XYZ file of C-alpha atoms in Angstrom:
533
model
C 39.400 -53.838 -4.057
C 42.814 -53.183 -2.498
C 43.150 -50.648 0.311
C 39.497 -49.980 0.954
C 39.135 -47.194 3.505
C 39.378 -48.734 6.909
C 37.328 -46.043 8.622
C 34.192 -47.836 7.430
C 34.994 -50.601 9.895
C 36.233 -48.152 12.520
C 39.708 -49.687 12.490
C 42.608 -47.443 11.407
C 44.936 -48.817 8.751
C 48.451 -47.415 9.127
C 49.393 -48.718 5.664
C 46.512 -46.899 3.971
C 47.768 -44.132 1.617
C 45.734 -41.467 3.424
C 47.613 -42.215 6.634
C 51.105 -41.625 5.266
C 52.895 -38.855 7.137
C 54.366 -36.074 5.057
C 57.061 -35.162 7.533
C 57.057 -31.499 6.438
C 56.538 -29.928 9.860
C 57.928 -26.630 8.610
C 55.343 -26.198 5.875
C 52.283 -25.126 7.863
C 54.144 -22.419 9.810
C 55.663 -21.160 6.556
C 52.284 -21.116 4.847
C 50.802 -19.377 7.892
C 53.376 -16.606 7.516
C 52.516 -16.366 3.798
C 48.814 -16.068 4.633
C 49.496 -13.357 7.209
C 51.620 -11.352 4.763
C 48.954 -11.804 2.078
C 46.147 -10.614 4.361
C 48.160 -7.534 5.356
C 48.858 -6.723 1.704
C 45.199 -7.234 0.716
C 44.054 -4.931 3.523
C 46.594 -2.249 2.593
C 45.837 -2.374 -1.172
C 42.078 -2.301 -0.552
C 42.389 0.718 1.725
C 44.481 2.517 -0.913
C 41.882 1.814 -3.601
C 39.026 2.959 -1.394
C 40.743 6.254 -0.637
C 39.157 7.679 -3.806
C 35.639 6.562 -2.816
C 33.235 9.089 -1.358
C 31.503 6.659 1.003
C 32.101 2.981 1.676
C 29.353 0.672 3.042
C 31.875 -1.332 5.041
C 29.493 -3.913 6.493
C 27.917 -4.779 3.136
C 31.314 -4.845 1.430
C 32.816 -7.055 4.144
C 29.964 -9.574 4.084
C 29.986 -9.774 0.288
C 33.766 -10.271 0.109
C 33.699 -12.926 2.839
C 30.985 -14.890 1.010
C 32.835 -14.594 -2.310
C 36.088 -15.806 -0.737
C 34.090 -18.501 1.043
C 33.013 -19.806 -2.358
C 36.659 -20.080 -3.419
C 37.549 -21.731 -0.101
C 34.879 -24.387 -0.643
C 35.979 -24.686 -4.263
C 39.507 -25.411 -3.031
C 38.715 -28.388 -0.824
C 35.951 -29.606 -3.149
C 37.679 -29.522 -6.538
C 41.387 -29.614 -5.789
C 41.093 -32.958 -4.016
C 40.886 -34.444 -7.503
C 44.406 -33.263 -8.312
C 46.002 -35.069 -5.369
C 44.064 -38.359 -5.430
C 46.349 -39.993 -7.989
C 49.667 -39.112 -6.302
C 48.304 -40.204 -2.923
C 46.942 -43.558 -4.083
C 50.061 -44.354 -6.112
C 52.109 -43.376 -3.026
C 54.073 -40.877 -5.080
C 53.622 -38.297 -2.321
C 52.473 -38.545 1.304
C 48.864 -37.417 1.648
C 49.396 -34.312 3.775
C 52.377 -33.137 1.794
C 50.508 -33.715 -1.506
C 47.657 -31.487 -0.309
C 50.113 -28.768 0.736
C 51.954 -29.050 -2.563
C 48.693 -28.746 -4.511
C 47.673 -25.742 -2.432
C 50.881 -23.895 -3.322
C 50.438 -24.466 -7.056
C 46.760 -23.531 -6.899
C 47.972 -20.301 -5.315
C 50.486 -19.699 -8.129
C 47.910 -20.590 -10.801
C 45.546 -17.924 -9.533
C 48.266 -15.280 -9.433
C 49.312 -15.875 -13.043
C 45.808 -16.177 -14.541
C 44.748 -13.890 -17.375
C 41.191 -13.021 -16.284
C 39.646 -14.227 -19.569
C 37.660 -16.991 -17.854
C 36.416 -14.569 -15.181
C 34.836 -12.213 -17.692
C 33.677 -15.106 -19.892
C 31.617 -16.362 -16.954
C 30.270 -12.866 -16.186
C 29.148 -12.438 -19.800
C 26.448 -15.013 -19.031
C 24.761 -12.536 -16.700
C 21.926 -10.379 -18.022
C 23.271 -7.049 -19.299
C 20.629 -5.261 -17.246
C 21.950 -6.671 -13.965
C 25.550 -5.829 -14.853
C 24.509 -2.256 -15.650
C 22.586 -2.058 -12.364
C 25.031 -3.980 -10.188
C 25.012 -1.215 -7.586
C 21.223 -1.381 -7.198
C 19.113 -3.639 -4.983
C 18.689 -6.142 -7.815
C 22.467 -6.143 -8.326
C 23.125 -6.992 -4.675
C 20.428 -9.676 -4.787
C 22.136 -11.124 -7.872
C 25.584 -11.361 -6.245
C 24.348 -12.882 -2.979
C 22.017 -15.345 -4.731
C 24.858 -16.505 -6.986
C 27.310 -17.041 -4.163
C 24.971 -18.598 -1.602
C 23.465 -21.021 -4.160
C 26.916 -22.129 -5.328
C 28.225 -22.603 -1.778
C 25.149 -24.582 -0.666
C 25.339 -27.014 -3.584
C 29.110 -27.437 -3.261
C 28.857 -28.155 0.469
C 26.001 -30.611 -0.075
C 27.834 -32.629 -2.713
C 31.079 -32.501 -0.676
C 29.237 -33.880 2.379
C 28.040 -36.811 0.248
C 31.551 -37.284 -1.185
C 30.397 -36.556 -4.737
C 32.927 -34.926 -7.104
C 30.430 -32.383 -8.447
C 31.599 -29.430 -10.518
C 32.009 -25.927 -9.111
C 32.022 -24.635 -12.696
C 28.681 -26.297 -13.416
C 27.362 -24.917 -10.142
C 28.407 -21.357 -10.938
C 26.982 -21.460 -14.472
C 23.711 -22.886 -13.160
C 23.513 -20.176 -10.499
C 24.049 -17.473 -13.116
C 21.308 -18.916 -15.327
C 18.976 -19.158 -12.318
C 19.535 -15.494 -11.475
C 18.953 -14.500 -15.102
C 15.701 -16.453 -15.272
C 14.505 -14.997 -11.957
C 15.329 -11.471 -13.095
C 13.441 -12.042 -16.339
C 10.523 -13.534 -14.388
C 10.304 -10.462 -12.138
C 11.062 -7.795 -14.760
C 8.283 -5.687 -16.316
C 7.318 -6.749 -19.817
C 9.734 -5.448 -22.431
C 12.360 -4.249 -19.962
C 15.794 -3.890 -21.519
C 18.247 -6.771 -21.539
C 16.595 -8.582 -18.626
C 17.108 -12.225 -19.610
C 19.813 -14.820 -20.054
C 22.232 -14.641 -22.970
C 21.350 -18.109 -24.229
C 23.933 -17.997 -27.008
C 26.791 -17.548 -24.551
C 25.177 -19.955 -22.068
C 24.961 -22.620 -24.781
C 28.645 -22.223 -25.660
C 29.699 -22.523 -22.013
C 27.280 -25.396 -21.420
C 28.637 -27.357 -24.375
C 32.188 -26.895 -23.064
C 31.210 -28.160 -19.617
C 29.250 -31.109 -20.982
C 31.791 -32.207 -23.587
C 34.948 -31.900 -21.457
C 34.209 -35.004 -19.280
C 33.591 -37.063 -22.415
C 36.893 -35.820 -23.827
C 38.554 -36.692 -20.499
C 37.221 -40.268 -20.543
C 38.179 -41.142 -24.106
C 41.472 -39.232 -24.130
C 42.642 -40.984 -20.949
C 41.430 -44.338 -22.339
C 43.427 -43.871 -25.552
C 46.497 -42.486 -23.769
C 46.757 -45.433 -21.383
C 46.180 -47.905 -24.232
C 48.987 -46.291 -26.258
C 51.254 -46.246 -23.193
C 50.742 -49.983 -22.742
C 51.746 -50.556 -26.373
C 54.832 -48.323 -26.298
C 56.087 -48.531 -22.707
C 56.267 -52.215 -21.814
C 57.247 -51.866 -18.202
C 54.991 -54.077 -16.035
C 55.627 -51.929 -12.945
C 53.778 -49.054 -14.616
C 50.540 -51.003 -14.735
C 50.638 -52.699 -11.352
C 49.208 -51.545 -8.032
C 51.704 -50.121 -5.515
C 53.198 -52.703 -3.176
C 52.898 -51.678 0.479
C 54.130 -48.192 1.289
C 56.953 -48.353 -1.217
C 56.975 -45.313 -3.546
C 57.145 -45.937 -7.313
C 60.382 -45.798 -9.319
C 61.771 -42.262 -9.493
C 60.877 -41.665 -13.145
C 57.272 -42.744 -12.641
C 57.096 -40.731 -9.447
C 58.445 -37.644 -11.229
C 55.797 -37.981 -13.949
C 52.983 -38.314 -11.425
C 54.184 -35.350 -9.365
C 54.549 -33.296 -12.547
C 50.978 -34.031 -13.642
C 49.599 -33.366 -10.143
C 51.445 -30.039 -10.156
C 50.106 -29.191 -13.616
C 46.501 -29.996 -12.681
C 46.776 -27.954 -9.473
C 48.259 -24.987 -11.336
C 45.672 -25.231 -14.143
C 42.847 -25.541 -11.604
C 43.960 -22.373 -9.846
C 44.346 -20.565 -13.146
C 40.884 -21.616 -14.394
C 38.619 -22.046 -11.363
C 40.149 -19.212 -9.354
C 38.959 -16.756 -11.961
C 35.305 -17.388 -11.135
C 35.816 -15.878 -7.703
C 37.763 -12.983 -9.205
C 34.909 -12.122 -11.528
C 32.358 -12.190 -8.717
C 34.531 -10.045 -6.462
C 34.875 -7.481 -9.247
C 31.067 -7.405 -9.582
C 30.832 -6.794 -5.833
C 33.414 -4.007 -5.917
C 31.808 -2.302 -8.914
C 28.410 -2.482 -7.230
C 29.390 -1.430 -3.719
C 32.132 1.132 -4.449
C 31.776 2.070 -8.138
C 33.805 5.252 -7.798
C 36.897 3.147 -7.047
C 36.365 0.153 -9.362
C 33.947 1.036 -12.176
C 36.852 2.033 -14.450
C 40.399 0.734 -14.542
C 42.692 3.070 -12.597
C 45.744 1.700 -14.335
C 49.195 3.241 -14.010
C 49.190 3.474 -17.837
C 48.087 7.063 -18.369
C 47.682 6.513 -22.112
C 44.856 3.982 -22.046
C 42.100 6.615 -21.812
C 43.595 8.331 -24.855
C 43.567 4.971 -26.637
C 39.874 4.601 -25.775
C 39.081 8.050 -27.170
C 40.960 7.261 -30.404
C 39.129 3.910 -30.752
C 35.795 5.693 -30.184
C 36.569 8.193 -32.920
C 37.470 5.319 -35.236
C 34.218 3.409 -34.685
C 32.192 6.621 -34.941
C 33.754 7.267 -38.381
C 33.219 3.627 -39.416
C 29.532 3.720 -38.475
C 29.157 6.947 -40.436
C 29.795 4.941 -43.621
C 26.553 3.046 -43.023
C 24.276 5.866 -41.886
C 21.417 6.442 -44.336
C 20.329 10.016 -45.110
C 17.283 11.330 -43.273
C 17.346 8.754 -40.446
C 17.091 10.289 -36.967
C 16.544 9.126 -33.381
C 15.234 10.990 -30.369
C 16.783 8.885 -27.576
C 20.057 7.281 -28.684
C 20.671 5.316 -25.480
C 17.149 3.861 -25.404
C 17.466 2.786 -29.045
C 20.788 1.035 -28.321
C 19.308 -0.688 -25.270
C 16.408 -1.919 -27.366
C 18.786 -3.343 -29.985
C 20.769 -5.208 -27.320
C 17.585 -6.555 -25.730
C 15.989 -7.775 -28.957
C 19.228 -8.744 -30.769
C 18.018 -6.840 -33.842
C 19.426 -4.041 -36.007
C 17.824 -1.259 -38.026
C 18.869 1.969 -39.757
C 17.882 3.807 -36.569
C 20.238 1.600 -34.534
C 23.225 2.664 -36.639
C 22.474 6.348 -36.063
C 21.705 5.784 -32.378
C 24.940 3.909 -31.733
C 27.024 6.539 -33.549
C 25.378 9.304 -31.508
C 25.702 7.382 -28.248
C 29.422 6.763 -28.815
C 29.961 10.430 -29.676
C 28.173 11.633 -26.521
C 30.008 9.150 -24.265
C 33.411 10.108 -25.653
C 32.578 13.801 -25.370
C 31.848 13.379 -21.644
C 35.338 11.913 -21.126
C 37.179 14.208 -23.538
C 38.268 16.854 -20.996
C 40.110 14.308 -18.830
C 43.616 13.012 -19.482
C 43.325 9.935 -17.219
C 40.739 8.060 -15.188
C 42.096 9.607 -11.997
C 40.909 12.983 -13.273
C 37.371 11.801 -14.093
C 34.912 13.121 -11.474
C 33.627 10.371 -9.178
C 30.012 11.184 -10.066
C 30.776 10.444 -13.722
C 32.737 7.208 -13.294
C 29.848 4.773 -12.784
C 27.730 6.203 -15.597
C 30.725 6.223 -17.942
C 31.365 2.530 -17.259
C 27.743 1.607 -17.962
C 27.768 3.606 -21.196
C 31.024 1.974 -22.336
C 29.779 -1.503 -21.422
C 26.463 -1.048 -23.250
C 28.250 0.215 -26.375
C 30.461 -2.868 -26.279
C 27.400 -5.146 -26.093
C 25.828 -3.346 -29.047
C 28.991 -3.740 -31.129
C 28.872 -7.499 -30.528
C 25.769 -7.476 -32.699
C 28.044 -6.352 -35.534
C 31.164 -8.468 -35.181
C 29.596 -11.549 -33.543
C 26.047 -11.610 -34.916
C 26.890 -9.904 -38.251
C 23.665 -7.861 -38.095
C 25.324 -4.894 -39.828
C 27.500 -6.026 -42.768
C 30.756 -4.059 -42.737
C 33.910 -3.825 -44.812
C 37.056 -5.356 -43.284
C 38.599 -1.971 -42.496
C 35.486 -0.892 -40.605
C 35.324 -4.222 -38.741
C 38.866 -3.568 -37.556
C 37.607 -0.358 -35.964
C 35.049 -2.470 -34.072
C 37.787 -4.848 -32.904
C 39.957 -1.943 -31.780
C 37.070 -0.520 -29.800
C 36.478 -3.866 -28.066
C 40.125 -3.885 -26.980
C 39.809 -0.365 -25.628
C 36.616 -1.304 -23.755
C 38.340 -4.331 -22.232
C 41.193 -2.129 -21.027
C 38.714 0.258 -19.439
C 36.282 -2.199 -17.800
C 37.838 -5.692 -17.609
C 40.601 -5.593 -15.046
C 41.496 -7.460 -11.865
C 43.624 -5.728 -9.204
C 46.546 -7.728 -7.842
C 45.089 -7.773 -4.334
C 41.958 -9.534 -5.627
C 44.122 -12.259 -7.172
C 46.063 -12.662 -3.925
C 42.870 -12.845 -1.817
C 41.368 -15.515 -4.101
C 44.681 -17.397 -4.209
C 44.831 -17.495 -0.395
C 41.220 -18.689 -0.116
C 41.708 -21.389 -2.746
C 45.039 -22.470 -1.263
C 43.618 -22.684 2.263
C 40.562 -24.555 0.996
C 42.814 -27.110 -0.653
C 44.191 -28.048 2.763
C 40.803 -28.541 4.436
C 38.196 -31.252 3.983
C 39.890 -32.915 1.027
C 39.606 -36.561 2.132
C 35.985 -37.223 1.097
C 36.551 -36.457 -2.584
C 40.005 -38.078 -2.607
C 38.527 -41.361 -1.369
C 35.856 -41.303 -4.068
C 38.346 -40.692 -6.884
C 41.029 -43.012 -5.510
C 38.934 -45.965 -4.361
C 35.372 -45.887 -5.584
C 35.545 -45.387 -9.362
C 37.431 -48.540 -10.403
C 37.262 -52.059 -8.963
C 41.029 -52.346 -8.574
C 43.723 -50.143 -7.076
C 44.833 -47.165 -9.141
C 48.098 -47.962 -10.942
C 50.946 -45.587 -11.781
C 50.060 -45.566 -15.488
C 46.407 -44.861 -14.792
C 47.229 -41.982 -12.469
C 49.649 -40.424 -14.935
C 47.289 -40.772 -17.921
C 44.283 -39.287 -16.085
C 46.284 -36.372 -14.652
C 48.058 -35.608 -17.936
C 44.755 -35.421 -19.818
C 43.231 -33.204 -17.101
C 46.256 -30.886 -17.056
C 46.217 -30.384 -20.844
C 42.422 -30.026 -21.074
C 42.163 -27.441 -18.290
C 45.238 -25.562 -19.527
C 43.822 -25.295 -23.059
C 40.450 -24.165 -21.707
C 42.149 -21.428 -19.702
C 44.062 -20.352 -22.807
C 40.791 -19.838 -24.714
C 38.867 -18.331 -21.789
C 36.517 -21.322 -21.369
C 35.362 -22.659 -17.995
C 35.748 -26.422 -17.538
C 35.266 -28.724 -14.578
C 38.440 -30.059 -12.984
C 36.269 -32.557 -11.125
C 34.553 -34.004 -14.161
C 37.602 -34.043 -16.412
C 39.767 -35.871 -13.873
C 37.180 -38.309 -12.499
C 36.098 -39.211 -16.049
C 39.789 -39.602 -16.935
C 40.235 -42.072 -14.054
C 37.158 -43.971 -15.268
C 38.612 -44.016 -18.796
C 41.882 -45.539 -17.562
C 40.000 -48.174 -15.574
C 38.109 -49.136 -18.709
C 41.305 -49.209 -20.807
C 43.063 -51.352 -18.195
C 40.167 -53.795 -17.981
C 39.917 -53.059 -14.265
C 36.175 -52.636 -14.267
C 34.092 -49.791 -12.869
C 32.103 -49.515 -9.667
C 28.820 -48.662 -11.291
C 27.230 -47.359 -8.094
C 29.899 -44.635 -7.961
C 29.702 -43.979 -11.698
C 25.929 -43.667 -11.367
C 26.342 -41.163 -8.527
C 28.890 -39.178 -10.544
C 26.536 -39.075 -13.523
C 23.672 -38.128 -11.222
C 25.698 -35.226 -9.788
C 26.679 -34.219 -13.343
C 23.037 -34.220 -14.455
C 21.532 -32.648 -11.319
C 24.050 -29.854 -10.710
C 22.678 -27.499 -13.367
C 18.935 -27.817 -12.570
C 19.511 -27.778 -8.800
C 21.814 -24.750 -8.850
C 19.437 -22.974 -11.257
C 16.532 -23.609 -8.874
C 18.495 -22.567 -5.782
C 19.675 -19.313 -7.373
C 16.196 -18.589 -8.790
C 14.551 -18.902 -5.366
C 17.320 -17.053 -3.524
C 17.258 -14.144 -5.998
C 13.523 -13.681 -5.429
C 14.048 -13.815 -1.644
C 16.994 -11.404 -1.680
C 15.064 -8.954 -3.870
C 12.694 -8.565 -0.910
C 15.621 -8.020 1.474
C 17.681 -5.426 -0.420
């Protein structure tokens, strides 16, 4: 194979693509200034938010935030290396500059993300742990998740394996759910894994690499039929960059993958940080303290609407003694009865009544905030049994009331402060610039038997950019690592270049082992941390 890494022989190769100098001496100082400004802003915004909190466990909060940002830092140099491998090995950009460029667009991707992926990932967690995130089991959950994910990511990075941070996070969540169910008393409410949601996420993660392989295969094959320029399908010659139009395409796709990676993968850290904040300082973060003073009124109106809609299905003579317990039981067992309808209507009425005297969240007493969030969240989970599981058949007009309530709940409980986005963006951007070479070498040199061509790089990156962007649009987590590395393998197959089966075997092994290993790590760590907290 051309341009095999010379470090294996201990002899530097100045013509190797990893040794190209970027020449952008101004970039690191400029990025350093950006980091400093970002850190100052994060500290200021956090202090402003915490001004409403009664007490703040600073040490616990600091450790938890550092570990969460550490996960995103590791994610940056582990996953984002995939985005720059193609532009480096086609000599479209110097290695150092390509990494800096990718870091900037990861940063921008995080800042512009919607948050849908963040809360999609969190919906995998047991409802019980989300409701008790401020308890000892909640702290054990957060630390087990983060430490398990970081350990597996660092291990696979050390071996140079492009394993998936998304797979790792999903496996860690499942491991925590299983451990919580294992330790919970028999019949405790909502203690296990939501296997329906886990299956949907798992299918997305498992199918996306297959889509990446075949889509890149087909795209390169079509390119060779339509664009008959031999230079597009030849290895780079020396240190000469490709023609400007090919170079522009490759830089565009690298930029798109970096931006999409930040937008998709950065949200995992956001979701975990929000769990930490809700658990450690619930008075400041349990409910959205938005500048929009009308959103609490919108929630009250939506509550009245769903209460009226449920009244159409209440049967005469049906009563309940403990409405909240009955709703919890329905969520735990995924079943519905006539008592559930009455219980949910009563529970919604009582929750809304507790918030009725207050015009905005800022007026809600701090002692009420955490309980109000848990009540709202549990009601939302119960309503999913109606609109998702169809356990209570409703007319279209009444189903609209359910949809309106879900929107109001999302406004109240699913929010990400700007400073959280900036903190995650800085961690991911910094991580992109550290430790990237191991994964880049694997993607650029060890998947195919011949040097990566311009056409192969463009096809693999274009498929990855579109796949990750679409997943972000629909709130689905996908693996940048698997989509891109499988795309490179697909282009090698389409080009007749051949595959290095030892690398492909290792990639498949990492793909297969990530879920069970991260599940096991998180399971064991959760049990250990339950004894600590």
